[in-house]
Amino acid sequence: MTNQTLSTWDARADELQIDGRAFIGGSRRDAASGAKRETSSPIDGRPLAVLSACGVEDVDAAVSLARRAFTPWSRTSAESRKGVLLAWAALMETHAEELALLECLDSGKPILQTTTVDVPGTISTLRWYAEAIDKISGEMPAVPSGATAMVTREALGVVAAIVPWNFPLEIAMWKIAPALASGNTMVLKPAEQTSLSILRAAELAAEAGMPEGVLNIITGSGREVGAALAHHMDVDALAFTGSTAVSRTLLEASGQSNLKRLSLEAGGKSSNLVFADTSDLALAAEKAAFGAFYNQGQVCSSNSRILVQRSVHDEFLGLLREAAAAYAPADPLAGLEGNGSLISVGHTNDVEEWIHRGRTEGSVLFGGERLDIRGSDAYLEPTVLGGLAAGHDVHREEIFGPVAVLQPFDTEEEAVAMANDTDYGLAASLWTSDLSRAHRVASELVAGTVSVNTVDALGNSTPFGGFKQSGFGRDLSLQAFDNYTASKTTWIQFG
Ligand code: NAD
């Protein structure tokens, strides 16, 4: 990217006027209490916007407007809903650079990633569900003669979504697109750190013709706004991505309120198994670096545990070190390859603590330094730890930063046992040129997605979600409609 482009993104960032007010009932609103909260960018600490600090009163108002909008929206033909969603996608495309800049400034991701992955990926998911919804039919099961039965999928009503800060637009759209396409209305709470891109996107939805109240974005804290949504008696379903700890509170809230349906994507500790018989060790190392360090390692399915067969361990480590250079932090606005900042200085401190433990209880194989860029120290080198005892926390807990741990193994059985020795079950990868081994190991790994000879495979058409404490319910694919619809049997007895 040229100096011209660099100065352009910087200048555009300086000129941005960002509206941080909530989006309720089709327009921007302050919190009913008038409370506000300033938000700043992790890339350099610059102030970004003043957010509405919403509370319970605002949640009630948003849910009631979403309820009012539900009947007309759910009765609109699937083709008409598709039309509105496609018009929204087109407007997001027109405003793609603005959305990408907001996403970069708010989350610390590099502009090269937000312009080429986050925003195009979000639009692609929206289009995929818009296109899917008028092609789905019900069933007519066989029943005894003298009757006929139809099984249809019905929208649930008002859906709440609570989403995290690591992919603010994309994960929001994983919930919004299938929920709205299938006729529900929604109240979505973004993470406190990253509300700006989805607020602007919701404004574009209104411009594209989405009726008032169908999509509401309510800014505020998890403890107040998130909990109020989880306990609300008029919310029919709740879709969540975030930590396992918060997932537990949501299950309790559902039980204590109206048994609202939950879908939970609660993170993971995913393993990448590299067998000595893999045909291209350099490719395995390149993809392993992507799997561990992409998005500053802040990925729920991050392959942060790399298990390598002992005979190729040292060669692999050298290749991984070379490949990790592509994820060295750089100025996020410079349009360069490389990582951006982590989500905050506080989170960087937490991740650095894991590096400290790795250094004192094992060793740092490479990386480990914290960098100062644009006057902020929320930047970390891609780091690999080693020499840590089996069962160490580093092997089992989610670090959520650019820190992977490398562990040698001898046999296939040992590798599978190590990979499955975690409370999570979101994803796993494996590298081998032996077809039988690929099938055998894939079937033995307890994970929602197993990638063979690649890492972290993901697409609109394939379900994404976990086993064990990674949660339940699936984002993406036609299966996501199961989170937002219930089947209804209509049995007609002939007279
Ligand atoms: P979190 O689970 O605390 O927050 C995720 C969302 O839940 C946010 O919108 C937050 O406001 C909301 N929330 C928080 N407390 C709530 C409550 N009591 N009731 C309802 N909603 C509530 O995650 P975090 O603080 O952003 O990160 C903590 C850890 O969670 C990370 O270090 C990482 O391990 C994990 N995480 C996982 C994912 C993922 O994609 N699975 C994403 C982000 C974080």
XYZ file of C-alpha atoms and ligand atoms in Angstrom:
539
model
C 0.000 0.000 0.000
C 1.317 3.443 -0.863
C 2.016 6.411 1.423
C -0.928 8.038 -0.296
C -3.242 5.256 1.000
C -1.658 5.392 4.457
C -2.268 9.102 4.803
C -5.768 8.616 3.361
C -6.914 6.162 6.060
C -5.336 8.324 8.765
C -6.990 11.452 7.420
C -10.334 9.697 7.079
C -10.086 8.448 10.641
C -9.448 12.019 11.831
C -12.480 13.320 9.948
C -14.996 10.694 11.140
C -17.999 12.012 13.070
C -19.326 8.934 14.865
C -22.807 8.659 16.320
C -22.697 6.317 19.331
C -26.363 6.503 20.291
C -28.460 3.337 20.477
C -30.690 2.362 17.532
C -34.198 1.615 18.803
C -37.470 1.611 16.863
C -35.812 2.739 13.634
C -33.900 5.759 14.921
C -31.001 6.863 17.115
C -31.780 7.380 20.792
C -30.104 8.438 24.004
C -30.613 6.171 26.998
C -33.865 6.969 28.848
C -31.747 7.887 31.885
C -29.546 10.172 29.765
C -26.472 8.158 30.830
C -23.557 8.152 28.378
C -20.185 6.452 28.111
C -17.153 7.499 26.087
C -15.412 4.931 23.956
C -11.874 5.076 22.596
C -9.746 3.188 20.078
C -7.303 0.521 21.226
C -5.017 1.362 18.285
C -3.875 4.678 19.795
C -6.280 5.638 22.575
C -8.093 8.275 20.492
C -11.630 9.118 21.669
C -14.150 7.701 19.189
C -17.739 8.320 20.251
C -20.172 8.854 23.081
C -22.340 5.755 23.530
C -25.815 5.645 25.053
C -25.405 3.778 28.344
C -28.747 1.996 28.134
C -30.506 0.357 31.055
C -33.522 -1.814 31.845
C -35.998 0.870 30.735
C -34.377 0.962 27.276
C -34.411 -2.847 27.053
C -38.154 -2.835 27.797
C -38.767 -0.154 25.163
C -36.726 -2.031 22.507
C -38.385 -5.389 23.247
C -41.841 -3.831 23.125
C -41.116 -2.163 19.749
C -39.680 -5.441 18.439
C -42.830 -7.249 19.628
C -45.044 -4.722 17.834
C -43.019 -5.152 14.636
C -43.104 -8.970 14.801
C -46.555 -9.775 13.392
C -46.304 -7.591 10.281
C -42.675 -8.633 9.595
C -43.338 -12.365 10.068
C -46.404 -12.155 7.806
C -44.536 -10.332 5.061
C -43.797 -12.810 2.270
C -40.382 -14.455 2.344
C -39.693 -12.838 -1.013
C -40.361 -9.355 0.408
C -38.111 -9.954 3.416
C -35.456 -11.144 1.011
C -35.852 -7.896 -0.963
C -35.258 -5.753 2.139
C -32.235 -7.817 3.229
C -30.680 -7.672 -0.250
C -31.220 -3.897 -0.402
C -29.488 -3.660 2.981
C -26.553 -5.722 1.694
C -26.235 -3.416 -1.337
C -26.174 -0.315 0.901
C -23.560 -1.904 3.161
C -21.462 -2.502 0.082
C -21.764 1.173 -0.872
C -20.612 2.094 2.640
C -18.087 -0.733 2.960
C -15.034 1.499 3.515
C -16.753 3.509 6.230
C -17.833 0.311 8.017
C -14.329 -1.144 7.661
C -12.761 1.985 9.143
C -15.163 1.953 12.101
C -14.377 -1.729 12.678
C -10.624 -1.078 12.551
C -10.736 1.859 14.964
C -13.153 0.231 17.392
C -11.596 -3.251 17.600
C -7.915 -2.693 16.684
C -8.055 -4.979 13.633
C -5.868 -3.908 10.713
C -7.691 -1.977 7.992
C -6.392 -4.496 5.438
C -8.384 -7.199 7.246
C -11.574 -5.210 7.821
C -11.723 -4.102 4.164
C -11.009 -7.566 2.731
C -12.504 -9.987 5.270
C -14.776 -8.590 7.982
C -17.010 -6.325 5.946
C -17.188 -8.464 2.753
C -17.781 -11.551 4.949
C -20.637 -9.815 6.764
C -22.307 -8.796 3.505
C -21.858 -12.272 2.065
C -23.591 -13.871 5.082
C -26.467 -11.406 4.830
C -26.929 -12.200 1.137
C -26.685 -15.957 1.751
C -29.620 -15.947 4.215
C -31.632 -13.473 2.136
C -31.286 -15.830 -0.829
C -31.999 -18.962 1.217
C -35.239 -17.951 2.842
C -37.638 -18.205 -0.103
C -36.246 -21.601 -1.127
C -37.098 -23.505 2.034
C -40.225 -25.674 2.059
C -42.065 -27.502 4.809
C -42.796 -31.232 4.906
C -45.857 -33.374 4.308
C -45.248 -36.535 6.331
C -47.144 -39.752 5.648
C -50.184 -40.048 7.937
C -53.093 -42.560 7.989
C -55.579 -42.191 5.125
C -58.404 -39.774 5.752
C -56.075 -36.993 6.840
C -53.196 -34.880 5.676
C -50.482 -33.228 7.760
C -48.141 -30.313 7.084
C -45.044 -29.461 9.070
C -44.023 -25.830 8.712
C -41.222 -23.790 10.315
C -42.569 -20.823 12.284
C -40.677 -17.758 13.492
C -40.361 -17.611 17.296
C -41.029 -13.897 17.885
C -38.577 -11.472 19.512
C -34.999 -12.755 19.488
C -32.251 -11.199 21.612
C -28.605 -11.479 20.598
C -25.561 -10.765 22.766
C -22.306 -10.665 20.830
C -18.582 -10.272 21.585
C -15.856 -7.875 20.470
C -13.628 -10.130 18.360
C -15.713 -10.104 15.149
C -18.255 -7.386 15.935
C -19.961 -7.140 12.530
C -19.544 -10.707 11.334
C -20.803 -12.482 14.452
C -23.678 -9.991 14.754
C -24.689 -10.855 11.192
C -24.433 -14.605 11.900
C -27.355 -14.008 14.315
C -29.246 -11.172 12.601
C -29.470 -12.610 9.071
C -31.072 -16.011 9.825
C -33.285 -14.561 12.589
C -34.697 -11.736 10.459
C -34.858 -13.759 7.246
C -37.058 -16.343 8.991
C -39.464 -13.637 10.204
C -38.316 -12.806 13.727
C -37.512 -9.347 15.052
C -34.375 -8.681 17.071
C -32.815 -6.707 19.916
C -29.031 -7.033 19.725
C -26.525 -5.981 22.358
C -23.007 -5.481 20.995
C -19.979 -5.790 23.260
C -19.251 -2.611 25.245
C -15.916 -2.256 23.402
C -17.279 -2.545 19.846
C -20.708 -1.053 19.186
C -19.938 1.357 16.366
C -19.969 -0.704 13.151
C -23.224 -2.537 13.884
C -24.934 0.725 14.947
C -24.039 2.267 11.595
C -25.072 -0.921 9.764
C -28.486 -0.865 11.488
C -28.976 2.719 10.316
C -28.296 1.505 6.768
C -30.904 -1.253 7.247
C -33.534 1.406 7.959
C -32.419 3.316 4.873
C -32.803 0.097 2.866
C -36.455 -0.192 3.922
C -36.360 -2.350 7.038
C -39.486 -1.504 9.048
C -39.128 0.247 12.421
C -38.586 -2.091 15.354
C -37.454 -5.108 13.296
C -33.788 -4.597 14.236
C -32.792 -2.749 17.403
C -29.242 -2.219 18.671
C -29.044 -1.508 22.350
C -25.714 -0.337 23.738
C -24.758 -0.941 27.348
C -23.123 -3.255 29.825
C -23.447 -7.008 29.926
C -24.320 -6.936 33.605
C -27.291 -4.590 33.093
C -28.505 -4.711 29.473
C -27.327 -8.274 28.734
C -28.829 -9.611 31.953
C -32.112 -7.724 31.380
C -32.443 -9.332 27.941
C -31.658 -12.771 29.376
C -34.294 -12.409 32.110
C -36.919 -10.720 29.918
C -40.324 -12.422 29.895
C -41.131 -11.235 26.361
C -37.910 -12.384 24.640
C -38.530 -15.744 22.956
C -34.961 -16.774 22.154
C -31.441 -15.616 22.951
C -28.420 -16.142 20.712
C -25.033 -15.655 22.385
C -21.346 -15.740 21.513
C -18.824 -15.076 24.284
C -17.376 -16.700 27.359
C -18.421 -19.933 29.049
C -18.867 -18.045 32.337
C -21.516 -15.744 30.874
C -23.145 -18.698 29.062
C -23.839 -20.282 32.460
C -25.610 -17.143 33.723
C -27.758 -17.083 30.569
C -28.887 -20.677 31.139
C -29.873 -19.756 34.699
C -31.696 -16.640 33.499
C -33.708 -18.656 30.979
C -34.724 -21.105 33.700
C -35.647 -18.296 36.082
C -37.730 -16.421 33.470
C -39.692 -17.838 30.522
C -37.567 -20.821 29.333
C -36.442 -18.806 26.324
C -34.588 -20.884 23.796
C -30.806 -20.461 23.896
C -28.041 -20.955 21.388
C -24.593 -20.568 22.940
C -21.187 -20.337 21.262
C -18.842 -20.260 24.191
C -15.284 -20.409 22.913
C -12.744 -23.198 22.826
C -9.214 -24.461 23.103
C -8.717 -25.993 19.701
C -5.867 -28.300 18.748
C -3.987 -28.564 15.477
C -2.445 -32.030 15.019
C 0.544 -32.193 12.674
C 1.533 -35.753 11.724
C 4.995 -36.520 10.340
C 3.423 -37.980 7.187
C 1.944 -34.640 6.116
C 2.979 -33.973 2.517
C 3.804 -30.269 2.918
C 5.177 -29.302 6.341
C 5.806 -25.697 5.238
C 2.136 -25.311 4.287
C 1.112 -26.880 7.601
C 3.288 -24.320 9.429
C 1.936 -21.419 7.367
C -1.648 -22.410 8.134
C -0.819 -23.147 11.771
C 0.408 -19.548 12.098
C -2.886 -18.341 10.617
C -4.827 -20.650 12.954
C -3.063 -19.336 16.051
C -2.316 -15.664 15.311
C -4.971 -14.362 12.898
C -7.075 -11.540 14.402
C -4.406 -11.168 17.114
C -5.335 -14.681 18.234
C -8.687 -13.371 19.449
C -10.682 -16.112 17.744
C -12.952 -18.536 19.585
C -11.850 -21.393 17.324
C -8.174 -20.319 17.420
C -5.912 -23.369 16.939
C -3.820 -22.240 19.883
C -2.636 -25.728 20.807
C -0.269 -27.147 18.200
C 0.563 -30.847 18.611
C 3.446 -32.004 16.424
C 4.781 -35.526 15.910
C 8.188 -35.658 17.557
C 10.219 -36.609 14.450
C 9.276 -33.323 12.687
C 8.922 -31.116 15.790
C 12.143 -29.113 15.424
C 11.803 -28.623 11.677
C 8.180 -27.540 12.153
C 9.134 -25.042 14.870
C 11.598 -23.356 12.486
C 8.960 -23.147 9.751
C 6.359 -21.841 12.209
C 8.717 -19.098 13.386
C 9.183 -17.978 9.747
C 5.444 -18.108 9.047
C 4.613 -16.148 12.225
C 6.473 -13.115 10.841
C 3.388 -12.412 8.700
C 1.485 -11.690 11.950
C 3.944 -9.238 13.498
C 1.991 -6.182 14.674
C 1.983 -3.115 12.437
C 0.143 0.211 12.344
C -3.493 -0.897 11.776
C -4.235 2.148 9.594
C -1.202 1.637 7.340
C -2.873 -0.936 5.106
C -0.076 -3.420 5.747
C -0.026 -7.180 6.256
C 0.305 -8.126 9.913
C -1.705 -7.931 13.094
C -3.306 -4.907 14.703
C -3.765 -4.142 18.377
C -5.504 -6.361 20.878
C -8.915 -5.217 22.068
C -7.554 -3.166 24.990
C -4.510 -2.491 27.132
C -6.202 -4.382 29.987
C -6.735 -7.493 27.857
C -3.119 -7.233 26.627
C -2.020 -7.285 30.291
C -4.021 -10.483 30.836
C -2.519 -12.167 27.767
C 0.976 -11.041 28.778
C 0.428 -12.732 32.140
C 0.055 -16.059 30.269
C 3.382 -15.374 28.515
C 4.942 -14.687 31.902
C 3.641 -18.030 33.211
C 4.940 -19.764 30.090
C 8.369 -18.181 30.611
C 8.643 -19.136 34.272
C 7.005 -22.578 34.133
C 8.226 -23.634 30.669
C 9.866 -21.613 27.916
C 9.087 -18.989 25.257
C 10.085 -20.623 21.951
C 9.737 -17.329 20.076
C 8.022 -13.937 20.363
C 6.765 -12.785 23.739
C 7.449 -9.050 23.438
C 4.959 -6.256 23.845
C 5.292 -3.424 21.311
C 4.493 0.269 21.271
C 2.815 1.430 18.054
C 1.016 4.762 17.580
C 1.684 5.499 21.261
C -0.295 2.462 22.479
C 1.140 -0.732 23.980
C -1.834 -2.997 23.179
C 0.332 -4.862 20.631
C 1.919 -8.272 21.139
C 4.306 -10.314 19.035
C 3.055 -13.712 17.888
C 4.310 -16.014 20.618
C 4.838 -19.746 20.994
C 5.311 -21.392 24.382
C 6.760 -24.847 24.962
C 8.100 -27.186 27.600
C 4.938 -27.022 29.701
C 3.790 -30.079 31.632
C 0.814 -32.076 30.364
C -2.385 -30.782 31.951
C -0.914 -27.275 32.495
C -3.544 -24.481 32.310
C -1.876 -23.170 29.136
C -2.931 -26.384 27.380
C -6.503 -26.220 28.622
C -7.627 -22.590 28.965
C -8.580 -20.013 26.376
C -5.901 -17.267 26.218
C -7.578 -15.197 23.493
C -4.402 -13.546 22.279
C -1.542 -14.303 19.837
C -0.114 -17.026 22.065
C 0.084 -20.686 21.031
C 1.581 -23.646 22.825
C 3.591 -26.328 21.043
C 3.654 -29.907 22.325
C 5.359 -32.963 20.806
C 3.590 -36.336 20.590
C 4.700 -39.835 19.564
C 1.618 -41.817 18.572
C -1.746 -41.106 16.986
C -3.577 -42.367 20.100
C -1.556 -39.994 22.287
C -2.276 -37.031 19.994
C -6.034 -37.666 19.994
C -6.081 -38.081 23.779
C -4.154 -34.802 24.213
C -6.460 -32.949 21.818
C -9.596 -34.180 23.553
C -8.254 -33.384 27.041
C -10.174 -30.115 27.363
C -13.606 -28.994 28.554
C -14.179 -27.397 25.149
C -15.087 -28.926 21.779
C -15.350 -26.173 19.199
C -12.794 -26.992 16.495
C -9.721 -29.042 15.630
C -7.383 -29.414 12.653
C -5.174 -32.247 11.461
C -2.459 -32.657 8.866
C -1.704 -36.006 7.250
C -1.380 -37.537 3.786
C -2.786 -40.873 5.006
C -6.476 -40.991 4.030
C -7.369 -43.659 6.575
C -5.702 -41.679 9.352
C -7.525 -38.515 8.240
C -10.921 -40.230 8.580
C -10.024 -42.124 11.745
C -8.650 -39.123 13.640
C -11.400 -36.782 12.403
C -14.018 -39.181 13.739
C -12.255 -39.433 17.132
C -11.798 -35.686 17.721
C -14.619 -34.192 19.795
C -15.187 -30.905 17.972
C -17.928 -29.129 16.020
C -15.598 -28.581 13.054
C -12.603 -30.734 12.110
C -10.423 -29.277 9.339
C -8.202 -31.741 7.460
C -5.085 -30.384 5.722
C -6.230 -26.836 6.424
C -7.152 -24.927 9.601
C -10.318 -23.358 10.847
C -12.402 -24.123 7.750
C -15.551 -21.997 7.767
C -18.193 -20.936 5.256
C -21.772 -19.668 5.073
C -23.010 -23.123 4.062
C -21.417 -25.148 6.896
C -22.601 -25.145 10.525
C -20.344 -23.613 13.191
C -20.645 -24.424 16.890
C -19.395 -26.703 19.590
C -19.539 -29.850 21.655
C -19.080 -29.979 25.441
C -18.620 -26.568 27.147
C -18.202 -24.789 23.814
C -22.000 -24.565 23.877
C -24.857 -25.734 21.683
C -26.830 -24.568 18.672
C -25.155 -23.779 15.373
C -24.376 -20.503 13.613
C -24.187 -20.374 9.809
C -25.724 -22.795 7.259
C -29.395 -23.754 7.061
C -29.022 -25.244 10.554
C -28.965 -21.711 12.032
C -32.679 -21.510 11.213
C -33.203 -24.134 13.948
C -32.181 -21.484 16.520
C -34.873 -19.098 15.351
C -37.817 -21.258 14.266
C -40.008 -23.997 15.724
C -41.739 -26.703 13.736
C -45.516 -26.667 13.687
C -47.732 -29.580 12.665
C -51.086 -28.821 11.077
C -53.174 -32.013 10.828
C -56.302 -31.862 8.694
C -58.823 -34.655 9.143
C -61.075 -35.065 6.145
C -64.778 -34.762 6.880
P -17.992 -12.006 27.731
O -18.612 -13.338 27.626
O -17.831 -11.402 29.072
O -18.822 -10.953 26.845
C -19.504 -11.303 25.656
C -20.809 -10.526 25.619
O -21.594 -10.866 26.767
C -20.630 -9.007 25.678
O -21.594 -8.387 24.841
C -20.907 -8.688 27.131
O -21.367 -7.377 27.343
C -21.988 -9.692 27.454
N -22.126 -9.982 28.883
C -21.157 -9.904 29.837
N -21.674 -10.243 31.043
C -22.984 -10.541 30.837
C -24.047 -10.957 31.687
N -23.872 -11.158 33.004
N -25.266 -11.182 31.146
C -25.464 -11.018 29.834
N -24.504 -10.599 28.971
C -23.279 -10.372 29.466
O -16.623 -12.038 27.005
P -15.487 -10.909 27.080
O -15.468 -10.168 28.364
O -15.673 -10.104 25.885
O -14.215 -11.822 27.019
C -13.870 -12.696 28.095
C -13.384 -14.003 27.537
O -14.450 -14.634 26.811
C -12.276 -13.862 26.501
O -11.023 -13.731 27.050
C -12.455 -15.142 25.752
O -11.867 -16.194 26.448
C -13.948 -15.328 25.736
N -14.524 -14.819 24.473
C -14.976 -15.715 23.601
C -15.505 -15.275 22.404
C -16.016 -16.211 21.398
O -16.061 -15.857 20.232
N -16.471 -17.367 21.787
C -15.557 -13.934 22.097
C -15.105 -13.018 23.030
C -14.605 -13.485 24.227
